[in-house]
XYZ file of C-alpha atoms in Angstrom:
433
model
C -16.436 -102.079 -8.720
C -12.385 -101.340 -8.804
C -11.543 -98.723 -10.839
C -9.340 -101.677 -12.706
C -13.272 -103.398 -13.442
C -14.211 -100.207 -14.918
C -12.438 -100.265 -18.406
C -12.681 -104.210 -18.471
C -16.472 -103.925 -17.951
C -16.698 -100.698 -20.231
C -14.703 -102.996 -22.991
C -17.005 -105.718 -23.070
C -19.671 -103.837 -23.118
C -18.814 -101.761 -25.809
C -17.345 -104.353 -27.685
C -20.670 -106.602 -27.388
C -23.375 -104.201 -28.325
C -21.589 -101.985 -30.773
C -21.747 -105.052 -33.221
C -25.670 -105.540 -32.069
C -26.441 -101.831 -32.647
C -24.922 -101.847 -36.230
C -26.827 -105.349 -36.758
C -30.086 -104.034 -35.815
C -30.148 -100.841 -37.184
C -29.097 -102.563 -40.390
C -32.245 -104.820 -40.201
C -34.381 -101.557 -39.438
C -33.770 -99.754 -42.058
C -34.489 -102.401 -44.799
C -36.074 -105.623 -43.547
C -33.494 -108.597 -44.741
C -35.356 -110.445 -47.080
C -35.521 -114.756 -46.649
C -32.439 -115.202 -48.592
C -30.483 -112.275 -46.887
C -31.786 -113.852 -43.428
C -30.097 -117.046 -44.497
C -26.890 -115.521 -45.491
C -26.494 -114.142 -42.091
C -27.546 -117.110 -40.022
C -24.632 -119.268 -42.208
C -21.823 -116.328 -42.023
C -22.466 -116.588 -38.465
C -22.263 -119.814 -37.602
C -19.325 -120.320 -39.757
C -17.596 -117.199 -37.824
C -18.485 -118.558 -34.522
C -17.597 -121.644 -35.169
C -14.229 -120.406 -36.377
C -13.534 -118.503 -34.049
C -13.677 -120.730 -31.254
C -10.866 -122.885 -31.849
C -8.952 -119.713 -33.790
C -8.824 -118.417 -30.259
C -7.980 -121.387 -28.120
C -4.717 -121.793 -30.241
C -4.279 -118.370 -30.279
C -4.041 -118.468 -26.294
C -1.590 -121.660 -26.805
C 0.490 -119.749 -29.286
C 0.829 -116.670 -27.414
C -1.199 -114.364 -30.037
C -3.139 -113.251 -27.333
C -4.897 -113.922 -24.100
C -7.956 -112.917 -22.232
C -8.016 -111.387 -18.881
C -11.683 -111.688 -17.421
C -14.284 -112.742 -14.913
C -17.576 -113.723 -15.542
C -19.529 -115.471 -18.348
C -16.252 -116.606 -19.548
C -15.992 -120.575 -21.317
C -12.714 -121.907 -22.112
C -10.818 -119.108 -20.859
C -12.346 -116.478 -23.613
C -15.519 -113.844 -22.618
C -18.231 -115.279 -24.182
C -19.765 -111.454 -24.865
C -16.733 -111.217 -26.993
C -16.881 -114.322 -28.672
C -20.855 -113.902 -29.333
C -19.584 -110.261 -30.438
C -16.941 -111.208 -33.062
C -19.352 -113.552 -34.732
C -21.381 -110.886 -35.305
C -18.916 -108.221 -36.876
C -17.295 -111.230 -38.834
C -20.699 -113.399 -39.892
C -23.904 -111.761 -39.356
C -22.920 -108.235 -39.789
C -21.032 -108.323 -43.227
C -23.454 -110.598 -44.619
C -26.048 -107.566 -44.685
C -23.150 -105.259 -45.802
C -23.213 -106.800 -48.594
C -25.922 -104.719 -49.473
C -23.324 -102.133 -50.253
C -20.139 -103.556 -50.395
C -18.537 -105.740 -52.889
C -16.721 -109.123 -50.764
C -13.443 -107.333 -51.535
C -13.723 -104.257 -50.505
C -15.766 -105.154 -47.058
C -12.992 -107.618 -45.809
C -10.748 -105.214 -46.231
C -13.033 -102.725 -44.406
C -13.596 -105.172 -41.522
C -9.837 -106.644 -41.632
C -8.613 -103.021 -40.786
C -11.628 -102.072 -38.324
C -10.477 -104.885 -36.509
C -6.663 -103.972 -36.590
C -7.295 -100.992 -35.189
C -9.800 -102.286 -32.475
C -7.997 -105.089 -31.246
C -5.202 -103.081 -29.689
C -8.217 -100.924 -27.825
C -9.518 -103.723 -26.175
C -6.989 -103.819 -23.486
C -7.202 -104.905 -20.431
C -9.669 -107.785 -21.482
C -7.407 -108.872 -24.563
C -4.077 -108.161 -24.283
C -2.067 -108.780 -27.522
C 1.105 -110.613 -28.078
C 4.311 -109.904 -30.284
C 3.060 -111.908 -32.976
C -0.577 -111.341 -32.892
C -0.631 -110.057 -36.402
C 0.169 -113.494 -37.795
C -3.317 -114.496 -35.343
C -5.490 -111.607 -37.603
C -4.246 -112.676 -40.951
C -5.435 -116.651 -39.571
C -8.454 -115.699 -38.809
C -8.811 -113.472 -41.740
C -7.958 -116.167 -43.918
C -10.208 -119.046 -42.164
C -12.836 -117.270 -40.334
C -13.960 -113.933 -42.252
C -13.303 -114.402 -45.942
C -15.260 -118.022 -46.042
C -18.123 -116.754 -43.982
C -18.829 -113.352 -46.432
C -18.537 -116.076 -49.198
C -20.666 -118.349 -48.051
C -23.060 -115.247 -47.094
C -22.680 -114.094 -51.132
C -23.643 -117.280 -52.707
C -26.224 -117.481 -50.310
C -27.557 -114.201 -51.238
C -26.998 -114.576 -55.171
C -28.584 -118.533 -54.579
C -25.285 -119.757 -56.234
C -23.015 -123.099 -55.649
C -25.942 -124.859 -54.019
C -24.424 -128.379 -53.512
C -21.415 -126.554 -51.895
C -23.385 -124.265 -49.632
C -25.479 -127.700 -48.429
C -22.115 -129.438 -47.434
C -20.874 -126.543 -45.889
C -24.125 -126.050 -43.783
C -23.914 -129.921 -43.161
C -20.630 -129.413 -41.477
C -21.864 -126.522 -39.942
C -24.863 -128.478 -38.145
C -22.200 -131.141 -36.965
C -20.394 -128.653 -35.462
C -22.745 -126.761 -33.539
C -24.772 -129.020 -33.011
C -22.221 -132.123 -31.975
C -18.797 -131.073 -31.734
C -19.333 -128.112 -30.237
C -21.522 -129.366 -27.174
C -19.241 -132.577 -26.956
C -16.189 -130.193 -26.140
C -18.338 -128.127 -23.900
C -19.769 -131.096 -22.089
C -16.200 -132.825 -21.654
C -17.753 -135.634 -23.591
C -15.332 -136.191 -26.219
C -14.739 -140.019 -26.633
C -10.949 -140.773 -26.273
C -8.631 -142.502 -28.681
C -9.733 -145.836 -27.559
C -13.523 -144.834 -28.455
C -13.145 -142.511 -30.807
C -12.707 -145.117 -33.856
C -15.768 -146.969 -33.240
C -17.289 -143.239 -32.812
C -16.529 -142.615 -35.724
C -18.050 -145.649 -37.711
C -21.242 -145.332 -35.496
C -21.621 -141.491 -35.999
C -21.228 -142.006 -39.905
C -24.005 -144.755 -40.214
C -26.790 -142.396 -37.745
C -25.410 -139.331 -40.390
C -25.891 -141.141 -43.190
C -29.678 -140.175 -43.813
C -29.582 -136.662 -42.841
C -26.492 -136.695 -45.547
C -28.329 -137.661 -47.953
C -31.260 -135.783 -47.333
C -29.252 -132.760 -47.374
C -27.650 -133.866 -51.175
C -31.429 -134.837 -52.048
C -32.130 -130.781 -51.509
C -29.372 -129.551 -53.782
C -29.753 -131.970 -56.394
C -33.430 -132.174 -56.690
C -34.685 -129.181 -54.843
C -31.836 -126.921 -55.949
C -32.369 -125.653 -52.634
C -30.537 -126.245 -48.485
C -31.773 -127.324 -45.193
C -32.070 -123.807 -44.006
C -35.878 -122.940 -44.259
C -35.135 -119.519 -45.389
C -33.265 -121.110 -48.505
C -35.348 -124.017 -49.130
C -36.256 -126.328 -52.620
C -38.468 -125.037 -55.085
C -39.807 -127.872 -55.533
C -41.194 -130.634 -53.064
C -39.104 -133.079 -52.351
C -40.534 -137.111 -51.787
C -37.102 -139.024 -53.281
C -33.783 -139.975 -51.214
C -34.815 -140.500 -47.317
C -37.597 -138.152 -48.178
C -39.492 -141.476 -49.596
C -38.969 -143.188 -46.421
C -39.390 -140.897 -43.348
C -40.706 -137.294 -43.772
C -38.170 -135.477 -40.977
C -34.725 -137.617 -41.535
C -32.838 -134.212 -40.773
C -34.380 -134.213 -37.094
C -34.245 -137.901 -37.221
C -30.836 -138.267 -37.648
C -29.884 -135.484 -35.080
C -31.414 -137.323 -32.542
C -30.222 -140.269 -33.499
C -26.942 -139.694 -33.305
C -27.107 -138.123 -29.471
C -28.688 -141.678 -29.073
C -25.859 -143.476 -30.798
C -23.287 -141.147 -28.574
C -24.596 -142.044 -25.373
C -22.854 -145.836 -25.458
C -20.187 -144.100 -27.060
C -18.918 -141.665 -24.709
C -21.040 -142.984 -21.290
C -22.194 -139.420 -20.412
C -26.613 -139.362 -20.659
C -26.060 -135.752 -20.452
C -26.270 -136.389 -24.417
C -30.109 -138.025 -24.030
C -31.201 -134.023 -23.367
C -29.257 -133.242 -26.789
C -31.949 -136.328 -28.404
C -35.092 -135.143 -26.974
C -34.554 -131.290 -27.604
C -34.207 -132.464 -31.514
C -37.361 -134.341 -31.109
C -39.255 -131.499 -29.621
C -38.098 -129.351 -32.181
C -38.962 -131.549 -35.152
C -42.320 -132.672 -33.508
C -43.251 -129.147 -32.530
C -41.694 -126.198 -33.927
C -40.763 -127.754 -37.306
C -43.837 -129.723 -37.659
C -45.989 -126.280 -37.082
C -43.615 -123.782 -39.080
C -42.187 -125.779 -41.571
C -45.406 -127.588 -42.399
C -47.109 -124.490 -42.913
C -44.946 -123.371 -45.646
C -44.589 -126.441 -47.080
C -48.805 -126.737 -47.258
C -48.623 -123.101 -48.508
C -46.269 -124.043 -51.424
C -47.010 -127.271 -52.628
C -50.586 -127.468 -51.614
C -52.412 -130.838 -52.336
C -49.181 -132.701 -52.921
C -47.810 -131.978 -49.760
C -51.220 -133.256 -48.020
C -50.371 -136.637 -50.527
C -46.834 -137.073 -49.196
C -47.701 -136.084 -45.603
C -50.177 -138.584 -45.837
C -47.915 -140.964 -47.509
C -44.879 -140.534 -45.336
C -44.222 -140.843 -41.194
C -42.778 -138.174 -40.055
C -40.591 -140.380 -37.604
C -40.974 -144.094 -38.110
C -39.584 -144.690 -41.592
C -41.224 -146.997 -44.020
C -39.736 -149.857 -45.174
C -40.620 -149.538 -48.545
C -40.594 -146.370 -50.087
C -43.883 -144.119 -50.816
C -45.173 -145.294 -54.137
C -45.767 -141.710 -54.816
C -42.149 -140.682 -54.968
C -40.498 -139.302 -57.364
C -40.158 -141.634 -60.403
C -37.050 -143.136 -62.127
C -36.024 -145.218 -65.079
C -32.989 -146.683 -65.506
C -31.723 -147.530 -68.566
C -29.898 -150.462 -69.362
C -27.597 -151.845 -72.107
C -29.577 -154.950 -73.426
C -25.991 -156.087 -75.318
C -24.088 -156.373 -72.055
C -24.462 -159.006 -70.380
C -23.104 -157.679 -66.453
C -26.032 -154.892 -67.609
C -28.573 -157.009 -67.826
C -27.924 -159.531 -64.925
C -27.879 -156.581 -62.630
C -30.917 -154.967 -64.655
C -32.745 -158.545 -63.595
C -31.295 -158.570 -59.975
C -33.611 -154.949 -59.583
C -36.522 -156.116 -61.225
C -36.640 -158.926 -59.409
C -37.133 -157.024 -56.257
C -40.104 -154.800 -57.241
C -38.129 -151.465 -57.364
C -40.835 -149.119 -56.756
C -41.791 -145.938 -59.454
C -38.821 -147.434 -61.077
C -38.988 -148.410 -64.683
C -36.421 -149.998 -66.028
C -35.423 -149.888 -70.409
C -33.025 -150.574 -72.899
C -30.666 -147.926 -73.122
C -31.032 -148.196 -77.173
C -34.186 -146.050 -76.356
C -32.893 -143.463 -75.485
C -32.111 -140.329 -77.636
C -29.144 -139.960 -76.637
C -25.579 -142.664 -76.813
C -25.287 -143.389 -73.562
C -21.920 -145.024 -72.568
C -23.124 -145.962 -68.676
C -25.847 -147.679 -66.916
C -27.767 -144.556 -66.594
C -30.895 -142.751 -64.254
C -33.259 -140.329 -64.960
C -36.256 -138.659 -63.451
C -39.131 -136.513 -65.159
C -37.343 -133.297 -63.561
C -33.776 -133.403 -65.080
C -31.636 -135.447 -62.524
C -29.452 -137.361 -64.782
C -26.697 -139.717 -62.953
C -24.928 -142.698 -64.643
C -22.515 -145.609 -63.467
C -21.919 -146.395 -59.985
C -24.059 -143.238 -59.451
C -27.121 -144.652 -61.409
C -27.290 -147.925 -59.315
C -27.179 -145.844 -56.343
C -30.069 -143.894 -57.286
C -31.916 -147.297 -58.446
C -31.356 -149.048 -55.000
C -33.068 -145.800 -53.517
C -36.371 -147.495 -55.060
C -35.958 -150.961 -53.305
C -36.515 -150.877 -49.637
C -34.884 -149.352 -46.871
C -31.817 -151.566 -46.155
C -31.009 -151.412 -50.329
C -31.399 -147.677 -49.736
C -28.926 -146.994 -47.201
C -26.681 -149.272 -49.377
C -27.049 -146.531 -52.039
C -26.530 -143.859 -49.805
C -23.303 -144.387 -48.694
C -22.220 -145.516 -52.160
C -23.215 -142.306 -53.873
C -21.329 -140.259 -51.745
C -18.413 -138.076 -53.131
C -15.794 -140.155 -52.453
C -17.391 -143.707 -52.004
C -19.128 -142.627 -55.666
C -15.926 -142.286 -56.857
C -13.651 -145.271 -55.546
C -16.663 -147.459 -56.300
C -16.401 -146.255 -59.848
C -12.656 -146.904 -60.320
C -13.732 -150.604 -58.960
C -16.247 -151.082 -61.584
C -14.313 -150.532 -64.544
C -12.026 -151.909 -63.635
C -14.162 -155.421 -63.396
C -15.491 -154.528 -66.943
C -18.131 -152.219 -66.391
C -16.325 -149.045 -67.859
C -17.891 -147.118 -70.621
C -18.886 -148.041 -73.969
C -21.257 -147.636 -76.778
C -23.958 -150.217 -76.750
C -24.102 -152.459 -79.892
C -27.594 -151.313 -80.159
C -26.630 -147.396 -80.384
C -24.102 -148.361 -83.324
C -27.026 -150.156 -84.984
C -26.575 -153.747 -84.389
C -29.014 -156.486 -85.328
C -31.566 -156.264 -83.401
C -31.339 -152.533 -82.113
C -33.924 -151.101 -80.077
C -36.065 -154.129 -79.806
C -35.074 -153.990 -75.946
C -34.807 -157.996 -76.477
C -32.970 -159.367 -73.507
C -33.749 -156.919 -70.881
C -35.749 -157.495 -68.065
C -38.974 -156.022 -68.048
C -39.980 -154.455 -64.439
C -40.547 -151.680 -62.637
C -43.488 -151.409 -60.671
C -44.804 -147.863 -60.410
């Protein structure tokens, strides 16, 4: 070794196991608890996955560069890389033991101004590599201790699942599509794009299906409190795994490269093996004799194509004075929704101005949401129509559609006491349970 290699090897060295050191000696002296484990597993893949592109365009804008050999990808050392993920994700996220969010990004904003400068010869900074701190500051650090805070605190659920769900994508597709050189060009990348959102589709909804029911995330250290057998969860018992795999399937074609097939089986050895052994365990720990029903009930691969009868239940209510209601009230019975029931909406205690849903634990959606939820309860194909409809901005378009056809919202004759009123006369009966 040059005496040049010896303050580039002394660098990264330094600079990798500093962050470890702090890490570990962190989790020594108070064990991080299951939510506190979760907060640093999100902080840090949000940081590293941040920081990978943050420093590619900081190359192309001059920012600054990297100057090393060995274990470097892309151009950048990955022991610094792996490193900065750490002091940015992992690291704060058990800070927050003792700092407030404020306080410890300005801690770690100025720890790293003064650092950066000292890691010379590896990084060497440009003129403007201030403006390069304050962008990663502002897209790497401060949403990562966020998402680490309402992970620890168990707040914003439905926003921590989609950011976790774009999280997953990008480590676990993006990310080894750019390392594999398998990105499909422009030519491909359309149809990519239209196959990739049908094979996401169920672990989407899944995911949703966890914060809205469970009021919980896909992480197992931040999981439901309550077992979950509605959404894809009626029909297939892993569609997170499922769809993983799936989609390396669906990206073979795609982009020609079977490198991708690995990418398939490793999620099916994980799901059939780890998952199935860990996951099941707590599951069988927490919910006891109804997890032994659903896992009974429910394939863990092969998806049914009707849904478990022991699902969560549903009724629908339905305006028995409006006539669109009803026909599509009939149109569901007729197919046997099952643990659906469907009723006039004059019985319920409340005016409701929308076709709405309901189940026994609280989930209340109405209008375009509502017959989403209902088609959940037909069969498979009806299901994954009601998927894509419910989500956020589907949900939303569709709704705009349907009033403007008519189906906006209105109090039911039967609510303003109408002949006639709560007789239910008109509506389909149906429903089977």
């Amino acid at each position: 070794m040059t005496a040049a290699e010896v303050p580039a090897a002394l660098v990264r060295g330094v600079g990798l196991f500093v962050p470890l050191l702090l890490l570990a000696a962190l989790c020594a002296w108070r064990a991080p608890r299951p939510r506190e484990v979760a907060s640093m597993i999100v902080a840090g893949a949000w940081a590293l996955l941040t920081l990978v592109p943050l420093n590619l365009y900081a190359v192309h804008a001059g920012w600054w560069t990297f100057h090393a050999e060995g274990a470097v990808w892309r151009g950048m050392p990955v022991d610094l890389l792996i490193a900065w993920a750490v002091l940015w994700g992992a690291l704060p996220a058990l800070m927050l033991r003792l700092l407030p969010v404020p306080l410890l990004t300005g801690l770690l904003v100025w720890v790293d101004v003064i650092v950066m400068p000292l890691a010379e010869p590896v990084v060497v900074l440009g003129p403007l590599w201030l403006l390069g701190e304050f962008a990663g500051s502002a897209l790497c650090l401060i949403p990562a201790l966020m998402l680490a805070h309402w992970t620890r605190r168990g707040q914003l659920v439905r926003a921590r699942t989609w950011a976790q769900a774009v999280l997953a994508f990008g480590l676990m597709v993006g990310l080894p599509l750019y390392a594999l050189d398998a990105v499909p060009g422009p030519g491909e990348a359309l149809l990519g794009a239209q196959v990739l959102a049908a094979a996401c589709l169920p672990g989407l909804a899944a995911a949703r299906e966890f914060a809205q029911v469970g009021r919980g995330t896909p992480l197992p250290y931040d999981p439901p409190s309550r077992l979950v057998a509605s959404g894809p969860y009626a029909y297939v018992r892993n569609p997170m795994q499922a769809t993983v795999a799936a989609v390396y399937l669906v990206l073979v074609p795609v982009t020609g490269d079977l490198r991708l097939l690995v990418g398939a089986l490793v999620a099916f050895a994980y799901g059939a093996g780890f998952a199935s052994w860990h996951e099941g365990g707590q599951l069988r720990r927490a919910f006891g004799s109804d997890w032994e029903d659903y896992r009974e009930g429910v394939r863990p691969w092969l998806p049914r194509w009707r849904p478990w009868p022991g699902r969560t239940p549903g009724t629908l209510y339905v305006a028995a004075d409006c006539s669109m209601c009803t026909g599509l009230g009939g149109w569901i019975a007729a197919r046997a929704p099952v643990a659906l029931e469907l009723r006039p909406a004059a019985e319920h205690p409340e005016v409701l101005y929308r076709l709405t849903y309901e189940t026994p634990d609280g989930l209340r959606r109405s209008g375009v949401a509502a017959l989403a939820r209902a088609l959940d309860h037909l069969h498979l194909g009806w299901a994954f129509a009601g998927w894509a409809l419910d989500l956020p901005l589907l949900r939303h378009v569709g709704q705009l559609c349907a009033d403007a056809f008519g189906a906006g919202p209105r109090a039911s004759r039967d609510v303003l006491g109408a002949p006639g009123a709560r007789t239910g006369e008109g509506l389909p009966s149906g429903g089977g349970r």
